[in-house]
PDB file of C-alpha atoms in Angstrom:
ATOM      1  CA  MET A 833      12.177   8.635  31.076  1.00 49.00           C
ATOM      2  CA  PHE A 834      14.485   8.604  28.053  1.00 54.00           C
ATOM      3  CA  ASN A 835      15.131  11.822  26.160  1.00 58.00           C
ATOM      4  CA  LEU A 836      16.058  10.320  22.819  1.00 52.00           C
ATOM      5  CA  PRO A 837      15.519  12.243  19.594  1.00 55.00           C
ATOM      6  CA  LEU A 838      12.716  10.922  17.379  1.00 51.00           C
ATOM      7  CA  GLU A 839      15.308   9.975  14.730  1.00 56.00           C
ATOM      8  CA  ALA A 840      16.705   7.381  17.170  1.00 65.00           C
ATOM      9  CA  PHE A 841      13.624   5.211  16.660  1.00 75.00           C
ATOM     10  CA  THR A 842      13.080   2.994  13.647  1.00 82.00           C
ATOM     11  CA  PRO A 843       9.423   2.839  12.594  1.00 82.00           C
ATOM     12  CA  ASN A 844       7.477  -0.367  12.170  1.00 87.00           C
ATOM     13  CA  ILE A 845       6.360  -0.760   8.559  1.00 87.00           C
ATOM     14  CA  LEU A 846       3.450  -2.812   7.243  1.00 89.00           C
ATOM     15  CA  SER A 847       3.203  -3.045   3.452  1.00 88.00           C
ATOM     16  CA  ILE A 848       0.247  -4.777   1.824  1.00 89.00           C
ATOM     17  CA  CYS A 849       1.367  -5.485  -1.697  1.00 86.00           C
ATOM     18  CA  ILE A 850      -0.631  -5.954  -4.876  1.00 81.00           C
ATOM     19  CA  GLN A 851       0.396  -7.170  -8.308  1.00 74.00           C
ATOM     20  CA  PRO A 852       2.875  -8.112  -9.474  1.00 74.00           C
ATOM     21  CA  ASP A 853       4.052  -8.934  -5.920  1.00 78.00           C
ATOM     22  CA  GLU A 854       1.007 -10.097  -3.979  1.00 85.00           C
ATOM     23  CA  GLY A 855       1.921 -10.434  -0.345  1.00 89.00           C
ATOM     24  CA  ILE A 856       2.591  -8.762   2.969  1.00 92.00           C
ATOM     25  CA  HIS A 857       5.821  -7.266   4.237  1.00 88.00           C
ATOM     26  CA  LEU A 858       6.277  -6.360   7.891  1.00 90.00           C
ATOM     27  CA  LYS A 859       9.394  -4.742   9.312  1.00 90.00           C
ATOM     28  CA  PHE A 860       9.580  -4.182  13.044  1.00 91.00           C
ATOM     29  CA  GLU A 861      12.011  -3.767  15.908  1.00 91.00           C
ATOM     30  CA  ALA A 862      12.689  -6.818  18.084  1.00 91.00           C
ATOM     31  CA  LYS A 863      14.673  -7.107  21.286  1.00 91.00           C
ATOM     32  CA  VAL A 864      17.854  -9.101  20.776  1.00 93.00           C
ATOM     33  CA  PRO A 865      17.725 -12.172  23.043  1.00 93.00           C
ATOM     34  CA  ASP A 866      20.053 -12.190  26.061  1.00 92.00           C
ATOM     35  CA  THR A 867      20.607  -8.423  25.965  1.00 91.00           C
ATOM     36  CA  ILE A 868      19.290  -5.740  28.283  1.00 88.00           C
ATOM     37  CA  GLN A 869      18.142  -3.153  25.734  1.00 85.00           C
ATOM     38  CA  ALA A 870      19.537  -4.037  22.328  1.00 88.00           C
ATOM     39  CA  VAL A 871      17.017  -4.086  19.492  1.00 89.00           C
ATOM     40  CA  ARG A 872      17.339  -4.594  15.770  1.00 90.00           C
ATOM     41  CA  SER A 873      15.107  -4.523  12.730  1.00 91.00           C
ATOM     42  CA  VAL A 874      13.634  -7.829  11.608  1.00 93.00           C
ATOM     43  CA  ASP A 875      11.616  -8.643   8.516  1.00 90.00           C
ATOM     44  CA  PHE A 876       8.584 -10.799   7.945  1.00 89.00           C
ATOM     45  CA  ASP A 877       7.764 -11.381   4.296  1.00 88.00           C
ATOM     46  CA  PHE A 878       4.989 -13.385   2.706  1.00 91.00           C
ATOM     47  CA  HIS A 879       4.906 -13.702  -1.079  1.00 88.00           C
ATOM     48  CA  PHE A 880       2.267 -15.746  -2.859  1.00 86.00           C
ATOM     49  CA  LYS A 881       4.889 -16.616  -5.483  1.00 85.00           C
ATOM     50  CA  ASP A 882       7.121 -18.209  -2.855  1.00 88.00           C
ATOM     51  CA  SER A 883       4.419 -19.962  -0.852  1.00 89.00           C
ATOM     52  CA  PHE A 884       2.470 -21.293  -3.839  1.00 88.00           C
ATOM     53  CA  PRO A 885       5.106 -21.757  -6.552  1.00 88.00           C
ATOM     54  CA  ASN A 886       3.075 -24.243  -8.611  1.00 89.00           C
ATOM     55  CA  LEU A 887      -0.057 -22.103  -8.863  1.00 85.00           C
ATOM     56  CA  ILE A 888      -0.674 -19.571 -11.581  1.00 83.00           C
ATOM     57  CA  LEU A 889      -2.057 -16.411 -10.002  1.00 78.00           C
ATOM     58  CA  PRO A 890      -4.870 -14.737 -11.976  1.00 78.00           C
ATOM     59  CA  GLU A 891      -4.343 -11.415 -13.707  1.00 79.00           C
ATOM     60  CA  PRO A 892      -5.852  -8.322 -12.012  1.00 72.00           C
ATOM     61  CA  TYR A 893      -9.330  -8.497 -13.555  1.00 82.00           C
ATOM     62  CA  GLU A 894      -9.349 -12.189 -14.472  1.00 87.00           C
ATOM     63  CA  ARG A 895     -10.762 -13.233 -11.078  1.00 83.00           C
ATOM     64  CA  LEU A 896     -13.280 -10.378 -11.047  1.00 86.00           C
ATOM     65  CA  VAL A 897     -14.639 -11.200 -14.506  1.00 90.00           C
ATOM     66  CA  LEU A 898     -14.830 -14.914 -13.675  1.00 89.00           C
ATOM     67  CA  ASP A 899     -16.772 -14.155 -10.478  1.00 90.00           C
ATOM     68  CA  ALA A 900     -19.157 -11.909 -12.441  1.00 90.00           C
ATOM     69  CA  MET A 901     -19.749 -14.714 -14.946  1.00 93.00           C
ATOM     70  CA  HIS A 902     -20.552 -17.085 -12.058  1.00 93.00           C
ATOM     71  CA  GLY A 903     -22.857 -14.547 -10.373  1.00 93.00           C
ATOM     72  CA  ASP A 904     -20.598 -14.171  -7.318  1.00 92.00           C
ATOM     73  CA  ALA A 905     -20.909 -10.551  -6.146  1.00 89.00           C
ATOM     74  CA  SER A 906     -18.653 -10.894  -3.084  1.00 88.00           C
ATOM     75  CA  LEU A 907     -15.827  -8.858  -4.678  1.00 82.00           C
ATOM     76  CA  PHE A 908     -18.157  -6.111  -5.927  1.00 88.00           C
ATOM     77  CA  THR A 909     -19.260  -2.972  -4.102  1.00 90.00           C
ATOM     78  CA  ARG A 910     -22.917  -2.857  -3.082  1.00 92.00           C
ATOM     79  CA  SER A 911     -25.144  -0.187  -4.639  1.00 93.00           C
ATOM     80  CA  ASP A 912     -25.490   1.796  -1.387  1.00 95.00           C
ATOM     81  CA  GLY A 913     -21.699   1.959  -1.124  1.00 95.00           C
ATOM     82  CA  ILE A 914     -21.449   3.227  -4.695  1.00 95.00           C
ATOM     83  CA  GLU A 915     -24.048   5.922  -3.991  1.00 96.00           C
ATOM     84  CA  VAL A 916     -22.146   7.136  -0.902  1.00 97.00           C
ATOM     85  CA  SER A 917     -18.939   7.170  -2.925  1.00 96.00           C
ATOM     86  CA  TRP A 918     -20.504   9.427  -5.572  1.00 96.00           C
ATOM     87  CA  ARG A 919     -21.926  11.763  -2.887  1.00 96.00           C
ATOM     88  CA  LEU A 920     -18.402  12.150  -1.518  1.00 96.00           C
ATOM     89  CA  ASN A 921     -16.639  12.423  -4.869  1.00 96.00           C
ATOM     90  CA  ASP A 922     -19.050  14.597  -6.880  1.00 96.00           C
ATOM     91  CA  PRO A 923     -18.132  17.826  -5.021  1.00 94.00           C
ATOM     92  CA  ILE A 924     -14.434  17.096  -5.521  1.00 91.00           C
ATOM     93  CA  ILE A 925     -14.931  16.477  -9.255  1.00 92.00           C
ATOM     94  CA  GLU A 926     -16.968  19.694  -9.578  1.00 92.00           C
ATOM     95  CA  GLU A 927     -14.263  21.745  -7.817  1.00 91.00           C
ATOM     96  CA  TRP A 928     -11.566  20.211  -9.984  1.00 88.00           C
ATOM     97  CA  ALA A 929     -13.470  21.305 -13.088  1.00 90.00           C
ATOM     98  CA  GLY A 930     -13.619  24.883 -11.790  1.00 90.00           C
ATOM     99  CA  PRO A 931     -11.346  27.763 -12.818  1.00 91.00           C
ATOM    100  CA  ASN A 932      -9.430  27.860  -9.495  1.00 90.00           C
ATOM    101  CA  ALA A 933      -8.507  24.190  -9.427  1.00 90.00           C
ATOM    102  CA  PRO A 934      -4.844  23.224  -9.136  1.00 86.00           C
ATOM    103  CA  PRO A 935      -3.351  21.334 -12.087  1.00 84.00           C
ATOM    104  CA  LEU A 936      -4.006  17.610 -12.098  1.00 83.00           C
ATOM    105  CA  GLU A 937      -0.969  15.524 -11.109  1.00 87.00           C
ATOM    106  CA  VAL A 938      -0.189  12.727 -13.574  1.00 87.00           C
ATOM    107  CA  TYR A 939       2.437  10.005 -13.729  1.00 88.00           C
ATOM    108  CA  GLU A 940       3.421   7.091 -15.914  1.00 87.00           C
ATOM    109  CA  PRO A 941       1.640   3.767 -15.348  1.00 84.00           C
ATOM    110  CA  GLY A 942       3.770   1.541 -13.153  1.00 75.00           C
ATOM    111  CA  GLY A 943       5.517   4.531 -11.594  1.00 79.00           C
ATOM    112  CA  TRP A 944       5.661   5.454  -7.924  1.00 79.00           C
ATOM    113  CA  GLY A 945       3.195   8.309  -8.249  1.00 85.00           C
ATOM    114  CA  PRO A 946       3.203  11.977  -9.168  1.00 89.00           C
ATOM    115  CA  SER A 947       6.094  14.225  -8.203  1.00 88.00           C
ATOM    116  CA  GLY A 948       3.684  16.322  -6.139  1.00 89.00           C
ATOM    117  CA  ALA A 949       3.145  13.391  -3.762  1.00 88.00           C
ATOM    118  CA  GLU A 950       6.875  13.236  -3.107  1.00 87.00           C
ATOM    119  CA  ALA A 951       7.070  17.016  -2.678  1.00 90.00           C
ATOM    120  CA  LEU A 952       4.187  16.922  -0.189  1.00 88.00           C
ATOM    121  CA  LEU A 953       6.153  14.675   2.155  1.00 87.00           C
ATOM    122  CA  THR A 954       9.676  15.993   1.610  1.00 90.00           C
ATOM    123  CA  ARG A 955       8.742  19.575   2.544  1.00 90.00           C
ATOM    124  CA  ASN A 956       8.291  18.277   6.113  1.00 86.00           C
ATOM    125  CA  GLY A 957      11.318  15.966   6.038  1.00 86.00           C
ATOM    126  CA  HIS A 958       9.386  12.752   5.365  1.00 83.00           C
ATOM    127  CA  THR A 959       9.598  10.168   2.609  1.00 81.00           C
ATOM    128  CA  TRP A 960       7.468   7.381   1.133  1.00 80.00           C
ATOM    129  CA  TRP A 961       8.383   3.859   2.193  1.00 76.00           C
ATOM    130  CA  ARG A 962       8.526   1.529  -0.766  1.00 73.00           C
ATOM    131  CA  GLY A 963       8.048  -1.746   1.069  1.00 69.00           C
ATOM    132  CA  CYS A 964       6.685  -3.837  -1.790  1.00 74.00           C
ATOM    133  CA  ILE A 965       9.807  -4.158  -3.897  1.00 67.00           C
ATOM    134  CA  TYR A 966      10.446  -7.819  -4.507  1.00 54.00           C
ATOM    135  CA  ASP A 967      13.505  -9.275  -6.184  1.00 54.00           C
ATOM    136  CA  GLU A 968      12.900 -12.749  -7.567  1.00 50.00           C
TER     137      GLU A 968
END
């Protein structure tokens, strides 16, 4: 059995990316061929922009509105799912409106999230992986 520190291992990362970079990014460790134990990080990237360069991808709600106009409900949540969602969320909303609620975290649209999310992870020595950054 190996007694390596946890920091010696590189994590596998799967990033499912939404607009403006629709695609999937996977980073994982692979054994280097013709070696006994050597491994290195490898990347697998799929970008709609690269694979379908001549197609114009719809804007975020463009497809949804078009499907609604055509009566296609496949991208919409069913009513029983909506009801369950409200049963789960109503108590949270009520607590947040109460006098003992913590302040609401806000951030700029297009940002990486509120500073509290970063603080939540960094207090235990972790960090967010930003795997959906795409340079054209």
